[in-house]
């Protein structure tokens, strides 16, 4: 059974960089897209970006200047970095597995990141 | 970027009702559309992908249709477990979500 687990700081100061890790267990990273999606409290889902297991990336245009997603196949981990954090970046951040041609069929439980001084 | 517009934003319905949610894309996305269900405090769950393919384990009362720019999610007979928020997602180009449709008890 594939499981995804997000980890990282729950609190980030304004202007700082958020670093999150998604650890995949029970399956391989290979041959899948891996995406980060966030959800501000009480609001809808926002796609941040994805990475293919081989390293190709695609980012939301509105976040592109601040986002980096990377993959470490040896550790079965996907990482997210989001720079210059503001209160508007406060959200639950999800990691998902997205088979080619399908939707996101596995989601992590999500991690709440609050931006506050 | 492709914009996804869902309607309605909120839908009040009773158990047993047939429910339809619409998602429109600002340009053609072929059939690269997924539907998700989300309950409060939980991660979204994949229901439908490629516009009309039912994800394994999802009840057959859920169905999806459409291609190009207009898509629908139908619940043939609403069950108590179906009261939730539903999102469409396009994964044709630089993925994106609709704003969501909350299905609430009438």
XYZ file of C-alpha atoms in Angstrom:
223
model
C 0.000 0.000 0.000
C 1.558 3.247 -1.170
C 1.716 5.950 1.474
C 2.833 9.558 1.212
C 3.940 11.571 4.220
C 4.671 15.290 4.165
C 7.089 16.706 6.705
C 8.479 20.130 7.480
C 8.011 23.170 9.686
C 4.524 24.110 10.741
C 5.479 27.749 11.192
C 7.493 29.938 8.838
C 8.352 33.628 9.212
C 7.468 36.107 6.483
C 10.160 36.394 3.777
C 11.644 33.015 4.728
C 11.851 29.899 2.553
C 9.569 26.936 3.115
C 11.114 23.490 2.685
C 8.871 20.432 2.705
C 9.653 16.791 2.061
C 7.287 14.083 0.892
C 8.425 10.564 1.737
C 6.931 7.737 -0.327
C 6.652 4.298 1.246
C 5.244 1.029 -0.034
C 6.052 1.773 -3.656
C 8.521 3.246 -6.100
C 8.829 6.831 -7.259
C 9.673 5.636 -10.750
C 7.330 6.217 -13.694
C 5.013 8.614 -11.879
C 4.379 12.334 -11.703
C 4.561 13.768 -8.185
C 2.796 17.000 -7.435
C 2.413 19.522 -4.666
C -1.007 21.017 -4.077
C -2.056 23.443 -1.363
C -5.276 24.558 0.238
C -5.597 27.757 2.271
C -7.887 27.381 5.290
C -11.508 27.286 4.168
C -10.620 27.678 0.493
C -10.136 25.553 -2.607
C -7.244 23.548 -4.007
C -4.324 25.207 -5.764
C -1.845 23.243 -7.870
C 1.749 24.304 -7.107
C 3.677 22.124 -9.545
C 4.804 18.656 -10.470
C 7.936 16.685 -11.134
C 8.314 13.527 -13.188
C 10.445 10.833 -11.577
C 13.194 11.512 -14.114
C 13.327 15.186 -13.118
C 11.187 17.157 -15.560
C 9.128 19.866 -13.848
C 6.151 22.126 -14.490
C 5.055 24.899 -12.162
C 2.011 27.085 -11.637
C 2.768 30.297 -13.485
C 1.669 32.389 -10.503
C 4.288 30.709 -8.271
C 6.961 29.820 -10.801
C 9.464 32.464 -9.700
C 9.402 31.160 -6.123
C 9.026 27.377 -6.476
C 11.484 24.529 -6.836
C 10.434 20.867 -6.783
C 13.051 18.143 -6.778
C 13.168 14.368 -6.477
C 15.581 11.988 -4.768
C 14.851 8.520 -6.097
C 17.418 6.916 -3.804
C 15.502 8.153 -0.758
C 12.014 7.913 -2.334
C 11.473 11.592 -1.522
C 10.080 14.624 -3.293
C 10.954 18.090 -2.030
C 9.264 21.470 -2.274
C 10.935 24.824 -1.750
C 8.897 28.019 -1.767
C 10.766 31.262 -1.242
C 9.682 34.677 0.043
C 6.786 33.328 2.075
C 3.909 35.639 2.998
C 0.689 35.223 4.939
C -1.019 34.375 1.643
C 1.041 31.168 1.547
C -0.569 29.866 4.741
C -2.176 26.594 3.719
C -2.296 22.850 4.047
C 0.307 21.477 1.661
C -0.334 18.100 0.038
C 1.970 15.782 -1.848
C 0.300 13.544 -4.454
C 1.126 10.717 -6.850
C -0.226 11.209 -10.347
C 0.062 8.320 -12.814
C 0.316 9.375 -16.440
C -3.145 9.876 -17.911
C -4.856 9.554 -14.548
C -5.664 11.859 -11.680
C -3.831 12.080 -8.364
C -4.588 8.647 -6.976
C -2.620 8.881 -3.743
C -2.426 11.887 -1.414
C -0.510 12.561 1.736
C -2.434 13.600 4.812
C -1.287 17.182 4.295
C 0.745 19.467 6.507
C -0.430 22.858 7.717
C 2.080 25.634 7.187
C 1.396 28.955 8.864
C 3.287 32.090 7.919
C 3.585 34.412 10.864
C 6.217 36.388 12.708
C -3.182 29.360 -18.402
C -6.335 27.275 -18.644
C -9.102 28.435 -16.301
C -11.562 25.933 -14.821
C -15.036 27.125 -13.831
C -17.276 24.889 -11.753
C -20.983 25.342 -11.192
C -22.821 25.573 -8.972
C -20.660 26.661 -6.045
C -23.142 25.152 -3.616
C -25.813 22.563 -4.213
C -28.545 21.580 -1.769
C -29.922 18.102 -2.308
C -31.650 15.213 -0.563
C -30.681 11.573 -0.223
C -31.734 9.767 -3.390
C -31.510 12.850 -5.629
C -29.686 12.825 -8.936
C -26.952 15.460 -8.760
C -24.980 17.035 -11.601
C -21.935 19.292 -11.300
C -20.491 21.088 -14.308
C -16.904 22.064 -15.034
C -15.930 24.254 -17.983
C -12.426 24.805 -19.296
C -11.362 28.066 -20.924
C -9.857 26.076 -23.801
C -9.908 22.482 -24.928
C -8.339 19.967 -22.572
C -9.401 16.907 -24.580
C -10.369 14.392 -21.864
C -7.630 15.269 -19.389
C -9.992 15.927 -16.502
C -10.308 14.404 -13.050
C -12.918 14.730 -10.315
C -12.200 14.595 -6.587
C -14.283 14.400 -3.438
C -13.103 16.095 -0.270
C -14.590 15.856 3.201
C -13.742 18.305 5.997
C -10.284 17.753 7.440
C -9.458 15.033 4.912
C -7.333 14.765 1.787
C -9.183 14.757 -1.521
C -10.096 11.393 -3.028
C -9.914 10.628 -6.740
C -13.300 9.644 -8.189
C -12.993 9.943 -11.972
C -10.077 10.419 -14.354
C -9.776 10.931 -18.098
C -13.207 12.581 -17.867
C -15.194 9.357 -17.579
C -13.067 6.530 -16.130
C -14.156 5.460 -12.676
C -11.283 5.067 -10.224
C -11.029 1.599 -8.712
C -13.189 1.204 -5.623
C -15.436 4.194 -6.336
C -19.175 3.394 -6.296
C -20.840 3.148 -9.686
C -23.370 5.868 -8.779
C -20.588 8.303 -9.700
C -20.082 8.964 -13.393
C -18.311 11.530 -15.515
C -18.796 12.716 -19.045
C -17.631 15.344 -21.499
C -14.634 16.291 -23.575
C -13.068 19.437 -24.940
C -14.299 22.245 -22.708
C -17.436 20.998 -20.948
C -17.599 18.225 -18.388
C -20.075 16.870 -15.868
C -19.937 14.782 -12.728
C -23.178 12.966 -11.949
C -24.195 11.184 -8.786
C -27.147 9.028 -9.791
C -28.640 8.618 -6.317
C -27.128 10.752 -3.591
C -26.123 8.833 -0.466
C -25.429 10.214 3.038
C -21.695 9.616 2.525
C -21.701 11.831 -0.581
C -22.220 15.150 1.185
C -18.846 16.743 0.565
C -17.031 19.218 -1.668
C -16.183 18.191 -5.221
C -13.379 19.564 -7.384
C -12.531 19.174 -11.033
C -8.899 19.266 -12.156
C -7.485 19.626 -15.630
C -4.125 17.979 -16.296
C -3.737 18.879 -19.924
C -1.399 21.800 -19.526
C -0.082 23.362 -16.344
C -2.668 21.692 -14.188
C -5.397 23.546 -12.335
C -8.551 23.088 -10.274
C -12.067 24.373 -10.362
C -13.172 26.376 -7.352
C -15.187 23.506 -5.893
C -18.843 22.578 -5.412
C -20.171 21.949 -1.937
C -22.981 19.406 -1.847
C -25.023 19.990 1.268
C -28.113 18.479 2.821
C -31.362 20.110 1.743
